[in-house]
Amino acid sequence: MNSLMGEKLAIISHKVQTTRHRIKGILTAPEYQVIFSDTPGIIDPKYRLHEKMMDSVKQAIADTDLALLILDGRDNLEENDNIFSRLNLKVPALVLVNKSEKMKREEIDAVKVFFKDKKYCSEILPISALKKINIDILLKRIIEYLPEGEPFFDGDEMTDRPVKFFVGEMIREKIFSIYEDEIPYHTAVLVQEYQEKDTLTKIQADIIVQRETQKGILLGEGGKMIRRLGTEARREIEEFIGRKVFLELFVKVRPKWRDNELQLREYGY
Ligand SMILES: Nc1nc2c(ncn2[C@@H]2O[C@H](COP(=O)(O)OP(=O)(O)OP(=O)(O)O)[C@@H](O)[C@H]2O)c(=O)[nH]1
Ligand SMILES: [Mg+2]
């Protein structure tokens, strides 16, 4: 979605299950408006949080005119096929073979042969979100599949989420890049305060973890790690909103928040 939009709306990490919400990206030109929904990847739910993530996938599918089924071209094809089949799509679908810049022509051809006759597959297109390969062609194809209609959003709207949401996401992205193993998966971010002052924007956010030991890891020796997190997140937020930011982070322990309906709601899930 970021590549198609030419804007970074969705956070990215090398770890799986980074995306937890459906985020809309609205692309408006004189001749068209495309509303993209970036969703979490499809997984078997283990927690209430996962169930909510999968609900957002279902909703996105129910709303859409066209599905983009994105796979890593070197991942297991059977596994991807299983997931795609089980979606029971009622709309056309483009199978996008991503990271194609790392693949040989024969590898790409093999993936094409594999998906060619699948029931859900309208077309297959090798792309690279990173190197922006075939993204222009993809956009052209997308527009051809969309029904004609009036725009849903004003031309200057880029997303359905408020700035505060993206601030929380940027903090989450840094948590995914700084902390190892399970830590990012036990963590939620809640932006408590967002205030535009004269010369800067004051932001206070809570970082929610499940256990005291995790709080210790987040803080690091003498607060070293949380300071690094604060600095990196602040820089990213400053670039996004184009203002100086004062960022304050508190770490709070909330046992089993991933299965707690009230807490999940409070954290925006
Ligand atoms: N080489 C290569 N890497 C890519 C490409 N597109 C994405 N990546 C990398 O793949 C990793 C995952 O990217 P994400 O955008 O987080 O993937 P996602 O599918 O949204 O994953 P979740 O949100 O975790 O479900 C990151 O390290 C990206 O930099 C590509 O075209 N080529
Ligand atoms: Mg994602």
XYZ file of N, CA and C and ligand atoms in Angstrom:
840
model
N 0.832 -1.194 0.000
C 0.000 0.000 0.000
C 0.873 1.252 0.000
N 1.943 1.212 0.782
C 2.851 2.365 0.802
C 3.393 2.661 -0.591
N 3.784 1.634 -1.306
C 4.351 1.841 -2.643
C 3.308 2.399 -3.599
N 2.102 1.884 -3.525
C 1.034 2.369 -4.401
C 0.655 3.801 -4.059
N 0.679 4.115 -2.780
C 0.291 5.455 -2.329
C 1.424 6.467 -2.523
N 2.665 5.977 -2.576
C 3.810 6.890 -2.589
C 3.965 7.624 -1.261
N 3.428 7.041 -0.208
C 3.469 7.622 1.146
C 3.609 6.479 2.125
N 4.321 6.725 3.198
C 4.388 5.668 4.199
C 3.272 5.816 5.209
N 2.238 4.992 5.039
C 1.122 4.987 5.993
C 1.214 3.775 6.904
N 1.590 2.644 6.321
C 1.640 1.406 7.092
C 3.054 1.193 7.610
N 3.168 0.811 8.872
C 4.493 0.544 9.424
C 5.004 -0.794 8.896
N 6.324 -0.936 8.911
C 6.982 -2.089 8.281
C 8.002 -2.663 9.254
N 8.087 -3.975 9.330
C 9.206 -4.567 10.060
C 9.527 -5.909 9.451
N 10.706 -6.430 9.793
C 11.083 -7.743 9.266
C 10.387 -8.861 10.029
N 9.710 -8.537 11.113
C 8.978 -9.561 11.866
C 7.557 -9.709 11.322
N 6.993 -10.918 11.481
C 5.617 -11.141 11.012
C 4.611 -10.490 11.970
N 3.377 -10.368 11.505
C 2.281 -9.813 12.323
C 2.590 -8.422 12.859
N 3.149 -7.605 12.015
C 3.393 -6.214 12.395
C 2.085 -5.425 12.344
N 1.358 -5.588 11.259
C 0.105 -4.854 11.065
C -0.996 -5.475 11.920
N -1.681 -4.647 12.717
C -2.758 -5.167 13.567
C -4.110 -4.561 13.235
N -4.115 -3.478 12.452
C -5.378 -2.805 12.123
C -5.559 -2.755 10.621
N -6.797 -2.576 10.216
C -7.044 -2.233 8.829
C -6.814 -0.731 8.676
N -5.988 -0.368 7.718
C -5.711 1.049 7.475
C -6.072 1.370 6.035
N -6.864 2.395 5.849
C -7.210 2.772 4.484
C -6.232 3.805 3.945
N -5.861 3.619 2.695
C -5.067 4.611 1.972
C -5.896 5.073 0.791
N -6.097 6.372 0.673
C -6.987 6.903 -0.368
C -6.151 7.606 -1.424
N -6.260 7.105 -2.659
C -5.469 7.658 -3.760
C -6.425 8.305 -4.756
N -6.333 9.636 -4.874
C -7.285 10.352 -5.723
C -6.564 11.037 -6.878
N -7.078 10.852 -8.078
C -6.589 11.544 -9.275
C -7.823 12.069 -9.995
N -7.651 12.928 -11.016
C -8.834 13.447 -11.704
C -9.757 12.343 -12.232
N -9.176 11.224 -12.683
C -10.007 10.179 -13.314
C -10.425 9.067 -12.362
N -9.859 8.999 -11.187
C -10.201 7.869 -10.319
C -9.971 8.173 -8.846
N -10.583 7.355 -8.004
C -10.227 7.308 -6.589
C -10.159 5.836 -6.195
N -9.020 5.444 -5.671
C -8.862 4.075 -5.198
C -8.738 4.117 -3.681
N -9.499 3.250 -3.000
C -9.356 3.154 -1.548
C -8.722 1.803 -1.232
N -7.478 1.851 -0.824
C -6.769 0.629 -0.456
C -7.032 0.322 1.015
N -7.137 -0.957 1.337
C -7.152 -1.364 2.742
C -5.947 -2.236 3.000
N -5.020 -1.761 3.800
C -3.953 -2.649 4.250
C -4.500 -3.386 5.469
N -4.286 -4.678 5.502
C -4.818 -5.465 6.624
C -3.702 -6.281 7.260
N -3.975 -6.819 8.434
C -3.036 -7.794 8.986
C -2.919 -8.992 8.041
N -1.835 -9.713 8.146
C -1.708 -10.959 7.403
C -2.631 -12.012 7.997
N -2.918 -13.040 7.211
C -3.892 -14.035 7.670
C -3.202 -15.120 8.497
N -3.678 -15.278 9.725
C -3.094 -16.267 10.653
C -4.206 -17.025 11.377
N -3.839 -18.120 12.016
C -4.785 -18.811 12.900
C -4.742 -18.112 14.248
N -5.896 -17.607 14.710
C -5.899 -16.810 15.948
C -5.544 -17.620 17.186
N -4.677 -17.042 18.030
C -4.344 -17.665 19.318
C -4.871 -16.842 20.486
N -5.079 -15.566 20.240
C -5.574 -14.670 21.289
C -6.760 -13.898 20.749
N -7.476 -13.273 21.670
C -8.581 -12.403 21.267
C -8.068 -11.304 20.317
N -6.858 -10.827 20.591
C -6.253 -9.822 19.703
C -6.188 -10.343 18.268
N -5.741 -11.590 18.107
C -5.664 -12.174 16.761
C -7.041 -12.274 16.124
N -8.028 -12.650 16.933
C -9.390 -12.762 16.385
C -9.842 -11.416 15.846
N -9.530 -10.373 16.602
C -9.918 -9.031 16.147
C -9.164 -8.653 14.868
N -7.895 -9.044 14.806
C -7.130 -8.781 13.588
C -7.771 -9.480 12.395
N -8.203 -10.715 12.588
C -8.814 -11.456 11.487
C -10.218 -10.915 11.141
N -10.905 -10.365 12.156
C -12.184 -9.704 11.871
C -11.973 -8.535 10.906
N -10.861 -7.826 11.110
C -10.617 -6.671 10.247
C -10.310 -7.122 8.815
N -9.710 -8.297 8.680
C -9.465 -8.849 7.337
C -10.808 -9.184 6.678
N -11.668 -9.850 7.441
C -12.986 -10.233 6.905
C -13.759 -9.014 6.438
N -13.737 -7.985 7.268
C -14.438 -6.749 6.917
C -13.908 -6.137 5.635
N -12.594 -6.110 5.524
C -11.976 -5.523 4.328
C -12.393 -6.310 3.096
N -12.422 -7.628 3.223
C -12.815 -8.468 2.085
C -14.273 -8.225 1.711
N -15.126 -8.083 2.735
C -16.555 -7.875 2.466
C -16.799 -6.547 1.753
N -15.934 -5.566 1.997
C -16.120 -4.228 1.427
C -15.544 -4.051 0.035
N -14.659 -4.949 -0.375
C -13.800 -4.599 -1.500
C -14.365 -5.019 -2.864
N -13.861 -4.355 -3.909
C -14.198 -4.711 -5.285
C -13.147 -5.610 -5.899
N -11.970 -5.597 -5.290
C -10.835 -6.331 -5.859
C -9.895 -6.709 -4.720
N -9.435 -7.953 -4.751
C -8.491 -8.381 -3.704
C -7.084 -8.450 -4.289
N -6.117 -7.990 -3.538
C -4.717 -8.153 -3.909
C -4.121 -9.181 -2.953
N -3.807 -10.339 -3.486
C -3.273 -11.417 -2.655
C -1.754 -11.389 -2.790
N -1.098 -10.946 -1.739
C 0.342 -10.700 -1.824
C 1.105 -11.830 -1.155
N 2.023 -12.413 -1.902
C 2.869 -13.421 -1.269
C 4.324 -13.107 -1.549
N 5.163 -13.623 -0.697
C 6.597 -13.584 -0.912
C 6.876 -14.714 -1.895
N 7.404 -14.355 -3.063
C 7.575 -15.327 -4.144
C 8.377 -16.557 -3.775
N 9.160 -16.459 -2.685
C 9.977 -17.614 -2.306
C 9.379 -18.396 -1.148
N 8.232 -17.973 -0.683
C 7.558 -18.712 0.388
C 6.872 -19.952 -0.177
N 6.397 -20.777 0.729
C 5.719 -22.007 0.337
C 4.421 -21.703 -0.422
N 4.351 -22.163 -1.658
C 3.209 -21.825 -2.512
C 1.936 -22.523 -2.054
N 2.078 -23.788 -1.648
C 0.909 -24.549 -1.180
C 0.253 -23.851 0.010
N 1.095 -23.405 0.940
C 0.579 -22.723 2.127
C -0.211 -21.467 1.737
N 0.360 -20.706 0.831
C -0.321 -19.496 0.380
C -1.623 -19.835 -0.328
N -1.570 -20.885 -1.153
C -2.768 -21.303 -1.879
C -3.874 -21.696 -0.901
N -3.495 -22.419 0.168
C -4.477 -22.810 1.189
C -5.173 -21.597 1.779
N -4.355 -20.610 2.134
C -4.898 -19.394 2.747
C -5.815 -18.675 1.765
N -5.356 -18.499 0.545
C -6.142 -17.772 -0.462
C -7.465 -18.500 -0.758
N -7.417 -19.820 -0.874
C -8.637 -20.583 -1.180
C -9.677 -20.426 -0.089
N -9.189 -20.485 1.156
C -10.130 -20.439 2.289
C -10.821 -19.095 2.441
N -10.326 -18.067 1.735
C -10.979 -16.757 1.820
C -12.345 -16.755 1.135
N -12.535 -17.725 0.236
C -13.803 -17.801 -0.498
C -14.206 -16.465 -1.134
N -13.290 -15.906 -1.867
C -13.503 -14.571 -2.427
C -14.652 -14.548 -3.426
N -15.441 -13.479 -3.333
C -16.528 -13.290 -4.290
C -16.161 -12.207 -5.311
N -14.943 -11.684 -5.186
C -14.481 -10.620 -6.082
C -13.223 -11.105 -6.821
N -12.899 -10.441 -7.935
C -11.667 -10.821 -8.634
C -10.444 -10.614 -7.734
N -9.394 -11.339 -8.031
C -8.189 -11.225 -7.205
C -6.939 -11.236 -8.075
N -6.028 -10.329 -7.771
C -4.719 -10.335 -8.408
C -3.730 -10.975 -7.446
N -3.037 -11.982 -7.917
C -1.997 -12.593 -7.098
C -0.699 -11.838 -7.371
N -0.170 -11.204 -6.321
C 1.030 -10.389 -6.470
C 2.235 -11.116 -5.873
N 3.176 -11.414 -6.735
C 4.377 -12.124 -6.299
C 5.414 -11.078 -5.910
N 5.484 -10.806 -4.610
C 6.340 -9.713 -4.139
C 7.787 -10.189 -3.934
N 8.665 -9.226 -3.766
C 10.108 -9.462 -3.605
C 10.674 -10.105 -4.869
N 10.057 -9.817 -6.013
C 10.459 -10.462 -7.265
C 11.849 -10.013 -7.701
N 12.331 -8.908 -7.123
C 13.687 -8.459 -7.507
C 14.736 -9.450 -7.038
N 14.340 -10.327 -6.108
C 15.303 -11.310 -5.616
C 15.160 -12.662 -6.327
N 14.206 -12.717 -7.278
C 13.914 -14.007 -7.907
C 14.468 -14.069 -9.332
N 14.840 -15.280 -9.736
C 15.236 -15.504 -11.128
C 13.977 -15.648 -11.971
N 14.139 -15.400 -13.266
C 13.007 -15.482 -14.176
C 12.293 -16.844 -14.087
N 13.097 -17.919 -13.989
C 12.500 -19.271 -13.944
C 11.660 -19.441 -12.675
N 12.147 -18.854 -11.583
C 11.388 -18.950 -10.319
C 10.047 -18.238 -10.458
N 10.070 -17.067 -11.053
C 8.834 -16.312 -11.246
C 7.884 -17.100 -12.141
N 8.431 -17.675 -13.203
C 7.592 -18.468 -14.115
C 6.935 -19.635 -13.390
N 7.690 -20.267 -12.500
C 7.142 -21.413 -11.763
C 5.971 -20.971 -10.879
N 6.101 -19.807 -10.262
C 5.005 -19.302 -9.415
C 3.787 -19.002 -10.293
N 4.032 -18.426 -11.464
C 2.920 -18.133 -12.384
C 2.183 -19.409 -12.774
N 2.946 -20.437 -13.111
C 2.333 -21.714 -13.499
C 1.503 -22.265 -12.338
N 2.027 -22.146 -11.127
C 1.339 -22.686 -9.950
C -0.026 -22.019 -9.740
N -0.093 -20.699 -9.892
C -1.346 -19.998 -9.554
C -2.307 -19.840 -10.732
N -1.769 -20.051 -11.940
C -2.518 -19.746 -13.174
C -3.961 -20.266 -13.153
N -4.145 -21.514 -12.740
C -5.477 -22.108 -12.846
C -6.255 -22.118 -11.537
N -5.759 -21.427 -10.535
C -6.500 -21.391 -9.267
C -7.774 -20.577 -9.460
N -8.814 -21.054 -8.796
C -10.148 -20.489 -9.020
C -10.216 -18.994 -8.695
N -9.539 -18.608 -7.620
C -9.632 -17.211 -7.148
C -8.757 -16.261 -7.950
N -7.854 -16.807 -8.766
C -6.805 -15.979 -9.377
C -7.221 -15.409 -10.729
N -7.416 -14.094 -10.786
C -7.756 -13.463 -12.057
C -6.501 -13.183 -12.879
N -5.433 -12.794 -12.193
C -4.177 -12.448 -12.863
C -3.037 -12.628 -11.890
N -1.854 -12.827 -12.431
C -0.652 -12.907 -11.589
C 0.318 -11.830 -12.049
N 0.893 -11.133 -11.085
C 1.834 -10.068 -11.444
C 3.025 -10.093 -10.484
N 4.238 -10.279 -11.018
C 5.404 -10.143 -10.140
C 5.651 -8.673 -9.845
N 5.906 -8.354 -8.593
C 6.160 -6.957 -8.219
C 7.330 -6.894 -7.234
N 7.775 -5.703 -6.978
C 8.641 -5.472 -5.827
C 8.180 -4.192 -5.159
N 7.619 -4.348 -3.971
C 7.166 -3.163 -3.229
C 8.369 -2.311 -2.858
N 9.475 -2.983 -2.560
C 10.687 -2.285 -2.128
C 11.333 -1.525 -3.278
N 11.515 -2.188 -4.405
C 12.212 -1.572 -5.554
C 11.233 -0.905 -6.515
N 9.948 -0.912 -6.144
C 8.908 -0.293 -6.976
C 8.867 -0.870 -8.399
N 8.996 -2.179 -8.501
C 8.908 -2.824 -9.817
C 7.446 -3.190 -10.088
N 6.968 -2.792 -11.264
C 5.597 -3.101 -11.724
C 4.492 -2.432 -10.902
N 4.825 -1.478 -10.073
C 3.811 -0.826 -9.242
C 2.898 0.049 -10.126
N 3.490 0.684 -11.148
C 2.684 1.498 -12.070
C 1.718 0.630 -12.875
N 2.224 -0.513 -13.343
C 1.367 -1.441 -14.090
C 0.259 -1.964 -13.192
N 0.621 -2.274 -11.947
C -0.359 -2.774 -10.984
C -1.483 -1.754 -10.796
N -1.122 -0.506 -10.626
C -2.138 0.522 -10.409
C -3.081 0.606 -11.617
N -2.509 0.538 -12.811
C -3.345 0.554 -14.027
C -4.326 -0.610 -14.045
N -3.827 -1.796 -13.690
C -4.685 -2.983 -13.681
C -5.791 -2.822 -12.626
N -5.428 -2.322 -11.458
C -6.403 -2.137 -10.374
C -7.552 -1.254 -10.868
N -7.201 -0.141 -11.491
C -8.216 0.817 -11.921
C -9.166 0.185 -12.932
N -8.633 -0.693 -13.788
C -9.499 -1.350 -14.772
C -10.534 -2.267 -14.128
N -10.225 -2.784 -12.956
C -11.167 -3.686 -12.276
C -12.241 -2.939 -11.485
N -12.013 -1.669 -11.205
C -12.940 -0.966 -10.307
C -14.185 -0.486 -11.039
N -15.340 -0.570 -10.379
C -16.569 -0.055 -10.979
C -16.541 1.471 -11.014
N -17.253 2.046 -11.975
C -17.328 3.505 -12.004
C -18.229 3.992 -10.881
N -17.924 5.171 -10.368
C -18.758 5.711 -9.304
C -18.229 7.039 -8.821
N -18.992 7.646 -7.946
C -18.576 8.922 -7.346
C -17.504 8.647 -6.292
N -16.580 9.600 -6.099
C -15.583 9.412 -5.038
C -16.237 9.366 -3.656
N -15.682 8.552 -2.769
C -16.183 8.454 -1.391
C -15.576 9.521 -0.491
N -14.333 9.912 -0.821
C -13.595 10.832 0.041
C -13.205 12.098 -0.720
N -12.970 13.171 0.021
C -12.412 14.385 -0.568
C -11.017 14.095 -1.116
N -10.660 14.839 -2.147
C -9.380 14.598 -2.807
C -8.165 14.783 -1.914
N -8.301 15.588 -0.852
C -7.129 15.838 -0.008
C -7.040 14.873 1.177
N -7.987 13.938 1.268
C -7.924 12.956 2.359
C -7.050 11.776 1.939
N -6.109 11.417 2.786
C -5.197 10.349 2.411
C -5.477 9.065 3.171
N -6.156 9.190 4.290
C -6.421 8.001 5.110
C -7.642 8.240 5.998
N -8.141 7.145 6.565
C -9.305 7.249 7.448
C -8.895 7.370 8.916
N -7.596 7.351 9.185
C -7.135 7.355 10.570
C -6.589 8.723 10.983
N -6.782 9.111 12.238
C -6.238 10.394 12.711
C -4.729 10.322 12.949
N -4.112 11.479 13.013
C -2.658 11.570 13.229
C -2.234 10.780 14.473
N -3.061 10.868 15.521
C -2.765 10.180 16.778
C -2.552 8.669 16.565
N -3.344 8.105 15.686
C -3.194 6.682 15.386
C -1.803 6.391 14.818
N -1.387 7.225 13.843
C -0.092 6.989 13.206
C 1.067 7.205 14.180
N 0.879 8.109 15.123
C 1.897 8.331 16.154
C 2.097 7.031 16.946
N 0.996 6.404 17.349
C 1.075 5.129 18.064
C 1.741 4.061 17.206
N 1.398 4.047 15.920
C 1.982 3.059 15.010
C 3.487 3.269 14.846
N 3.915 4.520 14.791
C 5.348 4.785 14.622
C 6.138 4.331 15.845
N 5.533 4.488 17.020
C 6.178 3.988 18.241
C 6.238 2.458 18.182
N 5.133 1.867 17.736
C 5.091 0.405 17.615
C 6.137 -0.109 16.622
N 6.314 0.622 15.531
C 7.303 0.191 14.534
C 8.701 0.151 15.144
N 9.003 1.170 15.939
C 10.332 1.203 16.571
C 10.473 0.081 17.590
N 9.398 -0.264 18.279
C 9.446 -1.397 19.214
C 9.771 -2.678 18.446
N 9.153 -2.817 17.258
C 9.437 -3.998 16.435
C 10.887 -4.019 15.960
N 11.471 -2.851 15.739
C 12.846 -2.871 15.223
C 13.890 -2.935 16.342
N 13.568 -2.433 17.531
C 14.581 -2.365 18.592
C 14.603 -3.624 19.465
N 13.405 -4.131 19.807
C 13.345 -5.235 20.773
C 13.208 -6.580 20.068
N 13.778 -7.600 20.725
C 13.856 -8.889 20.057
C 12.752 -9.851 20.474
N 12.724 -10.948 19.749
C 11.872 -12.092 20.052
C 10.418 -11.692 20.270
N 9.913 -12.067 21.459
C 8.484 -11.954 21.707
C 8.040 -10.555 22.142
N 8.978 -9.717 22.552
C 8.602 -8.424 23.146
C 7.573 -7.648 22.304
N 7.806 -7.452 21.004
C 6.830 -6.657 20.245
C 5.417 -7.257 20.259
N 5.341 -8.581 20.395
C 4.036 -9.239 20.350
C 3.269 -9.125 21.669
N 3.992 -8.763 22.726
C 3.350 -8.605 24.035
C 3.070 -7.139 24.339
N 3.247 -6.302 23.319
C 3.229 -4.865 23.535
C 2.109 -4.176 22.776
N 1.501 -3.193 23.435
C 0.553 -2.301 22.752
C 0.971 -0.870 23.076
N 0.548 0.052 22.247
C 0.878 1.460 22.481
C -0.412 2.263 22.532
N -0.522 3.089 23.528
C -1.707 3.913 23.688
C -1.292 5.381 23.812
N -1.654 6.175 22.822
C -1.298 7.604 22.866
C -2.310 8.312 23.758
N -1.826 8.827 24.875
C -2.718 9.416 25.877
C -2.925 10.910 25.671
N -1.880 11.544 25.137
C -1.948 12.996 25.035
C -1.309 13.438 23.731
N -1.990 14.334 23.018
C -1.441 14.891 21.782
C -1.837 16.355 21.758
N -0.893 17.219 22.079
C -1.219 18.635 22.240
C -0.304 19.502 21.417
N -0.882 20.313 20.543
C -0.053 21.217 19.755
C 0.206 22.490 20.543
N 1.453 22.685 20.939
C 1.853 23.917 21.631
C 2.435 24.874 20.594
N 2.876 26.053 21.080
C 3.405 27.059 20.151
C 4.524 26.532 19.263
N 5.552 25.995 19.903
C 6.750 25.654 19.133
C 6.910 24.156 18.920
N 6.094 23.365 19.614
C 6.236 21.910 19.444
C 4.927 21.189 19.739
N 4.910 19.905 19.440
C 3.751 19.079 19.777
C 4.136 18.163 20.930
N 3.321 18.208 21.988
C 3.614 17.381 23.156
C 2.813 16.079 23.067
N 3.530 14.973 23.133
C 2.883 13.670 23.023
C 3.263 12.798 24.208
N 2.261 12.199 24.810
C 2.544 11.223 25.871
C 1.878 9.908 25.505
N 2.659 8.846 25.554
C 2.110 7.533 25.201
C 2.460 6.496 26.248
N 1.536 5.576 26.464
C 1.796 4.432 27.339
C 2.187 3.239 26.484
N 3.187 2.523 26.950
C 3.535 1.257 26.316
C 3.076 0.160 27.255
N 2.186 -0.663 26.768
C 1.579 -1.694 27.605
C 2.302 -3.018 27.385
N 2.734 -3.650 28.472
C 3.315 -4.988 28.365
C 2.566 -5.936 29.301
N 2.864 -7.228 29.186
C 2.102 -8.203 29.950
C 2.728 -8.546 31.304
N 4.074 -8.371 31.399
C 4.756 -8.813 32.617
C 5.806 -7.801 33.072
N 6.113 -7.843 34.383
C 7.155 -6.976 34.949
C 8.494 -7.187 34.254
N 8.811 -8.459 33.957
C 10.102 -8.733 33.309
C 10.193 -8.022 31.953
N 9.063 -7.966 31.266
C 9.052 -7.288 29.966
C 9.230 -5.784 30.131
N 8.671 -5.268 31.210
C 8.861 -3.846 31.492
C 10.355 -3.555 31.662
N 11.034 -4.445 32.386
C 12.471 -4.301 32.587
C 13.230 -4.293 31.266
N 12.848 -5.185 30.374
C 13.517 -5.259 29.068
C 13.254 -3.989 28.266
N 12.017 -3.511 28.314
C 11.681 -2.292 27.569
C 12.497 -1.100 28.055
N 12.631 -1.007 29.385
C 13.385 0.116 29.948
C 14.885 -0.022 29.672
N 15.398 -1.241 29.818
C 16.829 -1.472 29.642
C 17.620 -0.956 30.828
N 18.928 -1.279 30.829
C 19.788 -0.883 31.940
C 19.801 0.627 32.104
N 19.399 1.091 33.280
C 19.397 2.535 33.538
C 18.521 3.323 32.569
N 17.546 2.630 31.953
C 16.632 3.318 31.029
C 17.205 3.527 29.630
N 18.286 2.807 29.334
C 19.002 2.994 28.072
C 18.125 2.693 26.849
N 17.392 1.581 26.936
C 16.621 1.145 25.768
C 15.418 2.057 25.506
N 14.739 2.443 26.571
C 13.552 3.278 26.373
C 13.958 4.662 25.852
N 15.168 5.110 26.255
C 15.637 6.397 25.716
C 15.884 6.282 24.218
N 16.469 5.161 23.817
C 16.707 4.942 22.383
C 15.376 4.886 21.630
N 14.414 4.149 22.210
C 13.090 4.065 21.591
C 12.484 5.458 21.447
N 12.560 6.233 22.522
C 11.986 7.581 22.511
C 12.612 8.454 21.434
N 13.926 8.389 21.337
C 14.627 9.223 20.357
C 14.246 8.818 18.931
N 14.297 7.513 18.664
C 14.011 7.056 17.297
C 12.562 7.336 16.904
N 11.647 7.089 17.837
C 10.233 7.323 17.534
C 9.969 8.814 17.343
N 10.586 9.632 18.207
C 10.368 11.084 18.110
C 10.805 11.607 16.746
N 11.982 11.152 16.269
C 12.467 11.612 14.961
C 11.481 11.262 13.854
N 10.977 10.055 13.920
C 10.030 9.586 12.894
C 8.743 10.420 12.934
N 8.250 10.677 14.145
C 7.011 11.445 14.288
C 7.229 12.882 13.810
N 8.378 13.448 14.153
C 8.672 14.826 13.724
C 8.657 14.934 12.210
N 9.219 13.934 11.550
C 9.246 13.952 10.090
C 7.824 13.835 9.524
N 7.020 13.009 10.182
C 5.647 12.762 9.709
C 4.769 14.001 9.865
N 4.859 14.669 11.014
C 3.945 15.811 11.216
C 4.603 17.149 10.889
N 5.910 17.121 10.615
C 6.610 18.344 10.222
C 6.713 19.382 11.337
N 6.751 18.909 12.588
C 6.915 19.811 13.727
C 7.855 19.181 14.743
N 8.400 19.998 15.602
C 9.189 19.481 16.714
C 8.262 18.760 17.680
N 8.779 17.696 18.274
C 7.946 16.888 19.166
C 8.643 16.690 20.512
N 7.857 16.815 21.576
C 8.317 16.382 22.890
C 7.565 15.098 23.201
N 8.310 13.988 23.291
C 7.667 12.679 23.448
C 7.998 12.081 24.804
N 6.951 11.708 25.524
C 7.123 11.100 26.839
C 6.517 9.699 26.799
N 7.284 8.706 27.242
C 6.803 7.324 27.203
C 6.750 6.722 28.603
N 5.625 6.097 28.948
C 5.524 5.356 30.207
C 5.265 3.892 29.888
N 5.896 3.005 30.664
C 5.645 1.574 30.469
C 4.724 1.077 31.566
N 3.664 0.394 31.164
C 2.695 -0.118 32.140
C 2.477 -1.616 31.960
N 2.288 -2.312 33.065
C 2.069 -3.760 33.008
C 0.577 -4.054 33.113
N 0.048 -4.748 32.129
C -1.357 -5.162 32.136
C -1.399 -6.638 31.756
N -1.432 -7.531 32.770
C -1.378 -8.969 32.475
C -2.469 -9.386 31.491
N -2.076 -10.196 30.526
C -3.013 -10.806 29.570
C -3.896 -9.809 28.822
N -3.376 -8.641 28.511
C -4.206 -7.666 27.800
C -4.683 -8.182 26.442
N -3.929 -9.111 25.851
C -4.300 -9.588 24.501
C -5.576 -10.410 24.480
N -6.021 -10.823 25.697
C -7.274 -11.570 25.761
C -8.362 -10.808 26.502
N -8.096 -9.565 26.830
C -9.038 -8.787 27.630
C -9.809 -7.802 26.752
N -11.097 -8.086 26.607
C -11.926 -7.318 25.678
C -11.877 -5.803 25.958
N -12.007 -5.451 27.241
C -12.027 -4.023 27.595
C -10.716 -3.348 27.250
N -9.624 -4.027 27.615
C -8.315 -3.442 27.332
C -8.061 -3.355 25.832
N -8.430 -4.407 25.118
C -8.241 -4.378 23.664
C -8.956 -3.179 23.061
N -10.157 -2.942 23.538
C -10.922 -1.802 23.027
C -10.243 -0.489 23.349
N -9.763 -0.396 24.595
C -9.084 0.826 25.021
C -7.861 1.104 24.142
N -7.186 0.039 23.713
C -5.977 0.215 22.905
C -6.289 0.314 21.408
N -7.571 0.395 21.096
C -7.942 0.638 19.697
C -8.154 -0.591 18.841
N -8.318 -1.755 19.497
C -8.524 -2.972 18.689
C -9.985 -3.388 18.678
N 13.449 -7.648 -0.768
C 12.224 -7.143 -0.585
N 11.770 -6.990 0.660
C 10.521 -6.481 0.808
C 9.700 -6.121 -0.298
N 8.516 -5.691 0.183
C 8.604 -5.762 1.527
N 9.800 -6.231 1.910
C 10.285 -6.478 3.286
O 9.497 -7.479 3.872
C 9.382 -7.282 5.289
C 7.922 -7.280 5.707
O 7.279 -6.123 5.221
P 5.886 -5.641 5.825
O 5.427 -4.466 5.052
O 6.016 -5.483 7.312
O 5.016 -6.922 5.469
P 3.486 -7.231 5.770
O 3.058 -8.201 4.746
O 2.693 -5.970 5.913
O 3.578 -8.003 7.156
P 2.661 -7.910 8.497
O 2.177 -6.504 8.659
O 3.644 -8.283 9.563
O 1.565 -8.886 8.334
C 10.086 -5.963 5.576
O 11.371 -6.247 6.057
C 10.134 -5.281 4.219
O 11.198 -4.384 4.096
C 10.247 -6.295 -1.628
O 9.631 -6.022 -2.640
N 11.512 -6.801 -1.694
Mg 1.909 -4.967 7.386
